[in-house]
Amino acid sequence: MTSWANFGTRDLHLDLRGALSPGARGTREALIGALRDAVRSGRLPSGAMLPPSRTLAQDLGVARNTVAEAYAELVAEGWLASRQGAGTWVAASTEARATVTTAAPTTPTVPPKRRPGPALPRGRHVEPVHNLMPGTPDVSEFPRSQWVACMRRALAEAPHKALRMGDPRGRPELREALAEYLARARGVRATAESIVICAGVRHAVELLARAVGGPIAVEAYGLFLFRDALTALGVPSIPIGIDAHGAVVGELDDIDVTSVLLTPAHHNPMGMPLHSSRRLAVVEWAERTGGYVFDDDYDGEFRYDRQPVGALQALRPDRVAYLGSTSKSLTQVLRLGWMVLPDALLPAVLDAAGGAQFFVDAISQLTLAEFISGGYYDRHIRRMRARYRRRRDTLVSALAPYGVDVGGLAAGVNALVRLPDGAEAEVLRRAGDAGIALQGLSLMRHPLAPRELPDPDGLLVGFAAPAEHSFAPAISALCDVLSASGL
């Protein structure tokens, strides 16, 4: 007896295996229950045609009479409808379903959605009324038509071998496109051979941690996802200080680490670039000690006051690994990222990745390669750069009356809004009550950061996240929260 049946153009799983076990109810009752469950769960929607009893009996390996009797019972209960010459289908009416016999399990009551908290809890999806979460682009502006056109062209021109597991570094078409783009737009010194495709910057950090081991130095304020990833791997992370010039890289001489993870183009979350003297100092540290610098090019493409500063990697390509992704330029769900690696790190990273390109599908890689090579990526970046600049200016103007400071460069997709001491928790609580998804600055502080390091209150406002029509209402709601909080 099989559990799969062909319902027209669709396969449907009907679990009848219990009918074969000792003491189980008969096959007829098992089929009735399985069909009820398929209708109740929506796998068989209202109006869906059922196959003729002979066909379903053949698919399931049961007697035709068993299927005919099951259909008749479900018609009598109101789950199905039937007419001579027209077949059997799922009934639209739900009245009879409320009086089903106790053999059918009841549908649990779904509780109403909870309003989102001030920082969305990890591991639980909540849809906010106003989404101002940091690190998120305006996905309503994702270039769908161009992406689809690039996918069609890429698939039409791709060789058959592109649809097989290939080079563990990723598709050569994408690596070649990225080498040209990163050299031109970010000053990265890269070749297609030095690039490895990965599933985002977090994945890159995981692979590098496996390759070089630990401990790894990180900025005392930084993205908690990276700290979580290192902790899950059993790799210690040691915080170094932050001041007005960025990471205090001189502290690296006082700790025993294999590498350091930095956001030199636009510090996440404080917003400043790494000072030029410290850029030189950290690559000299790497050369002197044999360590590595992991250059997370956070927001490197979105600088609004002037041209973006070039990538740190260009100073010492043999000691700096450059990391980037499409998570803020296009969308987080593509899971497309890249590393430009020193030659000495490449074998160890590929070993850490399992020796094959398991993590990013070839079709997405081919599509992004076409998207970059065709000039669509540059045009999209320029368009969104202008839009996000206007949004940041609007946010700064809207917050001016509230006595708060918007810190950092005019760059990126987030703004750090500094609050008076002790105000963060109250503002976040009120924001949660108002359905505004925000993140507090305190979440970004490393748990081992020294007590003497300043511990300011603040908000990370993702001004890029809302769709264009939702941006003004979201900022208005935030201002209402600040006003209600006494600011």
PDB file of N, CA, C and O in Angstrom, residues 418-465:
ATOM      1  N   ARG A 418      21.046  58.439  19.330  1.00  0.00           N
ATOM      2  CA  ARG A 418      21.508  58.426  20.719  1.00  0.00           C
ATOM      3  C   ARG A 418      20.431  59.033  21.621  1.00  0.00           C
ATOM      4  O   ARG A 418      19.858  60.081  21.312  1.00  0.00           O
ATOM      5  N   LEU A 419      20.197  58.381  22.740  1.00  0.00           N
ATOM      6  CA  LEU A 419      19.165  58.793  23.684  1.00  0.00           C
ATOM      7  C   LEU A 419      19.795  59.253  24.990  1.00  0.00           C
ATOM      8  O   LEU A 419      20.935  58.869  25.306  1.00  0.00           O
ATOM      9  N   PRO A 420      19.077  60.023  25.788  1.00  0.00           N
ATOM     10  CA  PRO A 420      19.579  60.352  27.128  1.00  0.00           C
ATOM     11  C   PRO A 420      19.778  59.084  27.951  1.00  0.00           C
ATOM     12  O   PRO A 420      19.107  58.069  27.738  1.00  0.00           O
ATOM     13  N   ASP A 421      20.675  59.153  28.902  1.00  0.00           N
ATOM     14  CA  ASP A 421      20.958  57.994  29.747  1.00  0.00           C
ATOM     15  C   ASP A 421      19.689  57.490  30.412  1.00  0.00           C
ATOM     16  O   ASP A 421      18.891  58.276  30.960  1.00  0.00           O
ATOM     17  N   GLY A 422      19.497  56.172  30.353  1.00  0.00           N
ATOM     18  CA  GLY A 422      18.355  55.547  30.998  1.00  0.00           C
ATOM     19  C   GLY A 422      17.086  55.541  30.186  1.00  0.00           C
ATOM     20  O   GLY A 422      16.068  54.998  30.633  1.00  0.00           O
ATOM     21  N   ALA A 423      17.114  56.108  28.951  1.00  0.00           N
ATOM     22  CA  ALA A 423      15.874  56.231  28.169  1.00  0.00           C
ATOM     23  C   ALA A 423      15.620  55.053  27.245  1.00  0.00           C
ATOM     24  O   ALA A 423      14.485  54.868  26.782  1.00  0.00           O
ATOM     25  N   GLU A 424      16.636  54.241  26.951  1.00  0.00           N
ATOM     26  CA  GLU A 424      16.494  53.214  25.918  1.00  0.00           C
ATOM     27  C   GLU A 424      15.376  52.226  26.231  1.00  0.00           C
ATOM     28  O   GLU A 424      14.521  51.949  25.376  1.00  0.00           O
ATOM     29  N   ALA A 425      15.355  51.685  27.432  1.00  0.00           N
ATOM     30  CA  ALA A 425      14.362  50.663  27.772  1.00  0.00           C
ATOM     31  C   ALA A 425      12.947  51.204  27.653  1.00  0.00           C
ATOM     32  O   ALA A 425      12.036  50.529  27.141  1.00  0.00           O
ATOM     33  N   GLU A 426      12.717  52.424  28.117  1.00  0.00           N
ATOM     34  CA  GLU A 426      11.373  53.007  28.071  1.00  0.00           C
ATOM     35  C   GLU A 426      10.932  53.256  26.630  1.00  0.00           C
ATOM     36  O   GLU A 426       9.792  52.976  26.249  1.00  0.00           O
ATOM     37  N   VAL A 427      11.838  53.798  25.814  1.00  0.00           N
ATOM     38  CA  VAL A 427      11.482  54.058  24.409  1.00  0.00           C
ATOM     39  C   VAL A 427      11.189  52.751  23.680  1.00  0.00           C
ATOM     40  O   VAL A 427      10.218  52.651  22.913  1.00  0.00           O
ATOM     41  N   LEU A 428      11.987  51.717  23.934  1.00  0.00           N
ATOM     42  CA  LEU A 428      11.751  50.440  23.284  1.00  0.00           C
ATOM     43  C   LEU A 428      10.423  49.826  23.720  1.00  0.00           C
ATOM     44  O   LEU A 428       9.717  49.227  22.911  1.00  0.00           O
ATOM     45  N   ARG A 429      10.092  49.979  25.002  1.00  0.00           N
ATOM     46  CA  ARG A 429       8.812  49.442  25.487  1.00  0.00           C
ATOM     47  C   ARG A 429       7.652  50.138  24.790  1.00  0.00           C
ATOM     48  O   ARG A 429       6.705  49.493  24.316  1.00  0.00           O
ATOM     49  N   ARG A 430       7.706  51.438  24.704  1.00  0.00           N
ATOM     50  CA  ARG A 430       6.629  52.189  24.049  1.00  0.00           C
ATOM     51  C   ARG A 430       6.586  51.886  22.548  1.00  0.00           C
ATOM     52  O   ARG A 430       5.502  51.826  21.955  1.00  0.00           O
ATOM     53  N   ALA A 431       7.758  51.724  21.942  1.00  0.00           N
ATOM     54  CA  ALA A 431       7.777  51.380  20.522  1.00  0.00           C
ATOM     55  C   ALA A 431       7.110  50.031  20.292  1.00  0.00           C
ATOM     56  O   ALA A 431       6.351  49.843  19.333  1.00  0.00           O
ATOM     57  N   GLY A 432       7.392  49.065  21.170  1.00  0.00           N
ATOM     58  CA  GLY A 432       6.749  47.769  21.046  1.00  0.00           C
ATOM     59  C   GLY A 432       5.243  47.874  21.167  1.00  0.00           C
ATOM     60  O   GLY A 432       4.501  47.234  20.416  1.00  0.00           O
ATOM     61  N   ASP A 433       4.775  48.686  22.108  1.00  0.00           N
ATOM     62  CA  ASP A 433       3.330  48.872  22.277  1.00  0.00           C
ATOM     63  C   ASP A 433       2.705  49.519  21.043  1.00  0.00           C
ATOM     64  O   ASP A 433       1.536  49.269  20.732  1.00  0.00           O
ATOM     65  N   ALA A 434       3.487  50.350  20.349  1.00  0.00           N
ATOM     66  CA  ALA A 434       2.981  51.030  19.152  1.00  0.00           C
ATOM     67  C   ALA A 434       3.152  50.192  17.888  1.00  0.00           C
ATOM     68  O   ALA A 434       2.807  50.648  16.802  1.00  0.00           O
ATOM     69  N   GLY A 435       3.687  48.981  18.020  1.00  0.00           N
ATOM     70  CA  GLY A 435       3.870  48.122  16.855  1.00  0.00           C
ATOM     71  C   GLY A 435       5.036  48.502  15.979  1.00  0.00           C
ATOM     72  O   GLY A 435       5.049  48.212  14.783  1.00  0.00           O
ATOM     73  N   ILE A 436       6.052  49.158  16.566  1.00  0.00           N
ATOM     74  CA  ILE A 436       7.233  49.574  15.813  1.00  0.00           C
ATOM     75  C   ILE A 436       8.365  48.593  16.104  1.00  0.00           C
ATOM     76  O   ILE A 436       8.736  48.393  17.256  1.00  0.00           O
ATOM     77  N   ALA A 437       8.907  47.990  15.075  1.00  0.00           N
ATOM     78  CA  ALA A 437      10.038  47.075  15.224  1.00  0.00           C
ATOM     79  C   ALA A 437      11.326  47.887  15.172  1.00  0.00           C
ATOM     80  O   ALA A 437      11.657  48.485  14.147  1.00  0.00           O
ATOM     81  N   LEU A 438      12.024  47.932  16.296  1.00  0.00           N
ATOM     82  CA  LEU A 438      13.273  48.662  16.434  1.00  0.00           C
ATOM     83  C   LEU A 438      14.287  47.781  17.135  1.00  0.00           C
ATOM     84  O   LEU A 438      13.947  46.714  17.650  1.00  0.00           O
ATOM     85  N   GLN A 439      15.496  48.269  17.207  1.00  0.00           N
ATOM     86  CA  GLN A 439      16.520  47.544  17.963  1.00  0.00           C
ATOM     87  C   GLN A 439      17.268  48.521  18.840  1.00  0.00           C
ATOM     88  O   GLN A 439      17.578  49.635  18.421  1.00  0.00           O
ATOM     89  N   GLY A 440      17.535  48.109  20.063  1.00  0.00           N
ATOM     90  CA  GLY A 440      18.289  48.945  20.973  1.00  0.00           C
ATOM     91  C   GLY A 440      19.780  48.768  20.784  1.00  0.00           C
ATOM     92  O   GLY A 440      20.272  47.695  20.422  1.00  0.00           O
ATOM     93  N   LEU A 441      20.525  49.824  21.085  1.00  0.00           N
ATOM     94  CA  LEU A 441      21.979  49.782  20.958  1.00  0.00           C
ATOM     95  C   LEU A 441      22.589  48.761  21.913  1.00  0.00           C
ATOM     96  O   LEU A 441      23.603  48.132  21.595  1.00  0.00           O
ATOM     97  N   SER A 442      21.969  48.564  23.055  1.00  0.00           N
ATOM     98  CA  SER A 442      22.545  47.673  24.066  1.00  0.00           C
ATOM     99  C   SER A 442      22.705  46.247  23.550  1.00  0.00           C
ATOM    100  O   SER A 442      23.591  45.512  24.004  1.00  0.00           O
ATOM    101  N   LEU A 443      21.870  45.825  22.615  1.00  0.00           N
ATOM    102  CA  LEU A 443      21.964  44.472  22.079  1.00  0.00           C
ATOM    103  C   LEU A 443      23.278  44.247  21.338  1.00  0.00           C
ATOM    104  O   LEU A 443      23.736  43.109  21.197  1.00  0.00           O
ATOM    105  N   MET A 444      23.894  45.320  20.886  1.00  0.00           N
ATOM    106  CA  MET A 444      25.119  45.217  20.087  1.00  0.00           C
ATOM    107  C   MET A 444      26.387  45.198  20.944  1.00  0.00           C
ATOM    108  O   MET A 444      27.483  44.984  20.423  1.00  0.00           O
ATOM    109  N   ARG A 445      26.242  45.414  22.224  1.00  0.00           N
ATOM    110  CA  ARG A 445      27.421  45.470  23.109  1.00  0.00           C
ATOM    111  C   ARG A 445      27.883  44.058  23.448  1.00  0.00           C
ATOM    112  O   ARG A 445      27.096  43.206  23.858  1.00  0.00           O
ATOM    113  N   HIS A 446      29.169  43.813  23.287  1.00  0.00           N
ATOM    114  CA  HIS A 446      29.730  42.498  23.597  1.00  0.00           C
ATOM    115  C   HIS A 446      29.611  42.234  25.099  1.00  0.00           C
ATOM    116  O   HIS A 446      29.904  43.122  25.916  1.00  0.00           O
ATOM    117  N   PRO A 447      29.180  41.042  25.495  1.00  0.00           N
ATOM    118  CA  PRO A 447      29.016  40.771  26.930  1.00  0.00           C
ATOM    119  C   PRO A 447      30.309  40.864  27.720  1.00  0.00           C
ATOM    120  O   PRO A 447      30.274  41.042  28.946  1.00  0.00           O
ATOM    121  N   LEU A 448      31.468  40.769  27.043  1.00  0.00           N
ATOM    122  CA  LEU A 448      32.749  40.862  27.737  1.00  0.00           C
ATOM    123  C   LEU A 448      33.392  42.240  27.585  1.00  0.00           C
ATOM    124  O   LEU A 448      34.564  42.417  27.942  1.00  0.00           O
ATOM    125  N   ALA A 449      32.636  43.199  27.061  1.00  0.00           N
ATOM    126  CA  ALA A 449      33.183  44.552  26.925  1.00  0.00           C
ATOM    127  C   ALA A 449      33.558  45.086  28.309  1.00  0.00           C
ATOM    128  O   ALA A 449      32.823  44.879  29.280  1.00  0.00           O
ATOM    129  N   PRO A 450      34.685  45.756  28.442  1.00  0.00           N
ATOM    130  CA  PRO A 450      35.113  46.245  29.763  1.00  0.00           C
ATOM    131  C   PRO A 450      34.148  47.272  30.333  1.00  0.00           C
ATOM    132  O   PRO A 450      33.506  48.034  29.587  1.00  0.00           O
ATOM    133  N   ARG A 451      34.040  47.283  31.643  1.00  0.00           N
ATOM    134  CA  ARG A 451      33.106  48.187  32.321  1.00  0.00           C
ATOM    135  C   ARG A 451      33.411  49.647  32.013  1.00  0.00           C
ATOM    136  O   ARG A 451      32.512  50.484  31.980  1.00  0.00           O
ATOM    137  N   GLU A 452      34.692  49.961  31.826  1.00  0.00           N
ATOM    138  CA  GLU A 452      35.058  51.364  31.598  1.00  0.00           C
ATOM    139  C   GLU A 452      34.665  51.862  30.210  1.00  0.00           C
ATOM    140  O   GLU A 452      34.689  53.073  29.954  1.00  0.00           O
ATOM    141  N   LEU A 453      34.312  50.955  29.296  1.00  0.00           N
ATOM    142  CA  LEU A 453      33.872  51.380  27.975  1.00  0.00           C
ATOM    143  C   LEU A 453      32.517  52.059  28.098  1.00  0.00           C
ATOM    144  O   LEU A 453      31.604  51.532  28.745  1.00  0.00           O
ATOM    145  N   PRO A 454      32.340  53.262  27.521  1.00  0.00           N
ATOM    146  CA  PRO A 454      31.043  53.948  27.614  1.00  0.00           C
ATOM    147  C   PRO A 454      29.899  53.048  27.163  1.00  0.00           C
ATOM    148  O   PRO A 454      30.046  52.254  26.230  1.00  0.00           O
ATOM    149  N   ASP A 455      28.780  53.178  27.861  1.00  0.00           N
ATOM    150  CA  ASP A 455      27.606  52.326  27.611  1.00  0.00           C
ATOM    151  C   ASP A 455      26.404  53.218  27.311  1.00  0.00           C
ATOM    152  O   ASP A 455      25.477  53.318  28.116  1.00  0.00           O
ATOM    153  N   PRO A 456      26.398  53.876  26.146  1.00  0.00           N
ATOM    154  CA  PRO A 456      25.326  54.844  25.859  1.00  0.00           C
ATOM    155  C   PRO A 456      24.002  54.158  25.543  1.00  0.00           C
ATOM    156  O   PRO A 456      23.965  53.002  25.126  1.00  0.00           O
ATOM    157  N   ASP A 457      22.923  54.889  25.758  1.00  0.00           N
ATOM    158  CA  ASP A 457      21.604  54.429  25.340  1.00  0.00           C
ATOM    159  C   ASP A 457      21.356  54.895  23.911  1.00  0.00           C
ATOM    160  O   ASP A 457      21.808  55.970  23.502  1.00  0.00           O
ATOM    161  N   GLY A 458      20.638  54.082  23.151  1.00  0.00           N
ATOM    162  CA  GLY A 458      20.365  54.475  21.773  1.00  0.00           C
ATOM    163  C   GLY A 458      19.460  53.513  21.058  1.00  0.00           C
ATOM    164  O   GLY A 458      19.119  52.432  21.557  1.00  0.00           O
ATOM    165  N   LEU A 459      19.041  53.926  19.868  1.00  0.00           N
ATOM    166  CA  LEU A 459      18.211  53.116  18.985  1.00  0.00           C
ATOM    167  C   LEU A 459      18.924  52.949  17.660  1.00  0.00           C
ATOM    168  O   LEU A 459      19.597  53.870  17.183  1.00  0.00           O
ATOM    169  N   LEU A 460      18.747  51.785  17.046  1.00  0.00           N
ATOM    170  CA  LEU A 460      19.182  51.574  15.672  1.00  0.00           C
ATOM    171  C   LEU A 460      17.936  51.596  14.802  1.00  0.00           C
ATOM    172  O   LEU A 460      17.099  50.689  14.877  1.00  0.00           O
ATOM    173  N   VAL A 461      17.801  52.644  14.013  1.00  0.00           N
ATOM    174  CA  VAL A 461      16.611  52.849  13.197  1.00  0.00           C
ATOM    175  C   VAL A 461      16.930  52.481  11.756  1.00  0.00           C
ATOM    176  O   VAL A 461      17.771  53.113  11.106  1.00  0.00           O
ATOM    177  N   GLY A 462      16.261  51.453  11.255  1.00  0.00           N
ATOM    178  CA  GLY A 462      16.464  51.028   9.881  1.00  0.00           C
ATOM    179  C   GLY A 462      15.578  51.823   8.938  1.00  0.00           C
ATOM    180  O   GLY A 462      14.475  51.397   8.606  1.00  0.00           O
ATOM    181  N   PHE A 463      16.067  52.978   8.491  1.00  0.00           N
ATOM    182  CA  PHE A 463      15.242  53.856   7.665  1.00  0.00           C
ATOM    183  C   PHE A 463      15.032  53.313   6.259  1.00  0.00           C
ATOM    184  O   PHE A 463      14.172  53.793   5.519  1.00  0.00           O
ATOM    185  N   ALA A 464      15.810  52.302   5.865  1.00  0.00           N
ATOM    186  CA  ALA A 464      15.639  51.726   4.530  1.00  0.00           C
ATOM    187  C   ALA A 464      14.545  50.674   4.490  1.00  0.00           C
ATOM    188  O   ALA A 464      14.059  50.331   3.413  1.00  0.00           O
ATOM    189  N   ALA A 465      14.174  50.130   5.637  1.00  0.00           N
ATOM    190  CA  ALA A 465      13.313  48.945   5.650  1.00  0.00           C
ATOM    191  C   ALA A 465      11.899  49.167   5.118  1.00  0.00           C
ATOM    192  O   ALA A 465      11.380  48.322   4.378  1.00  0.00           O
TER     193      ALA A 465
END
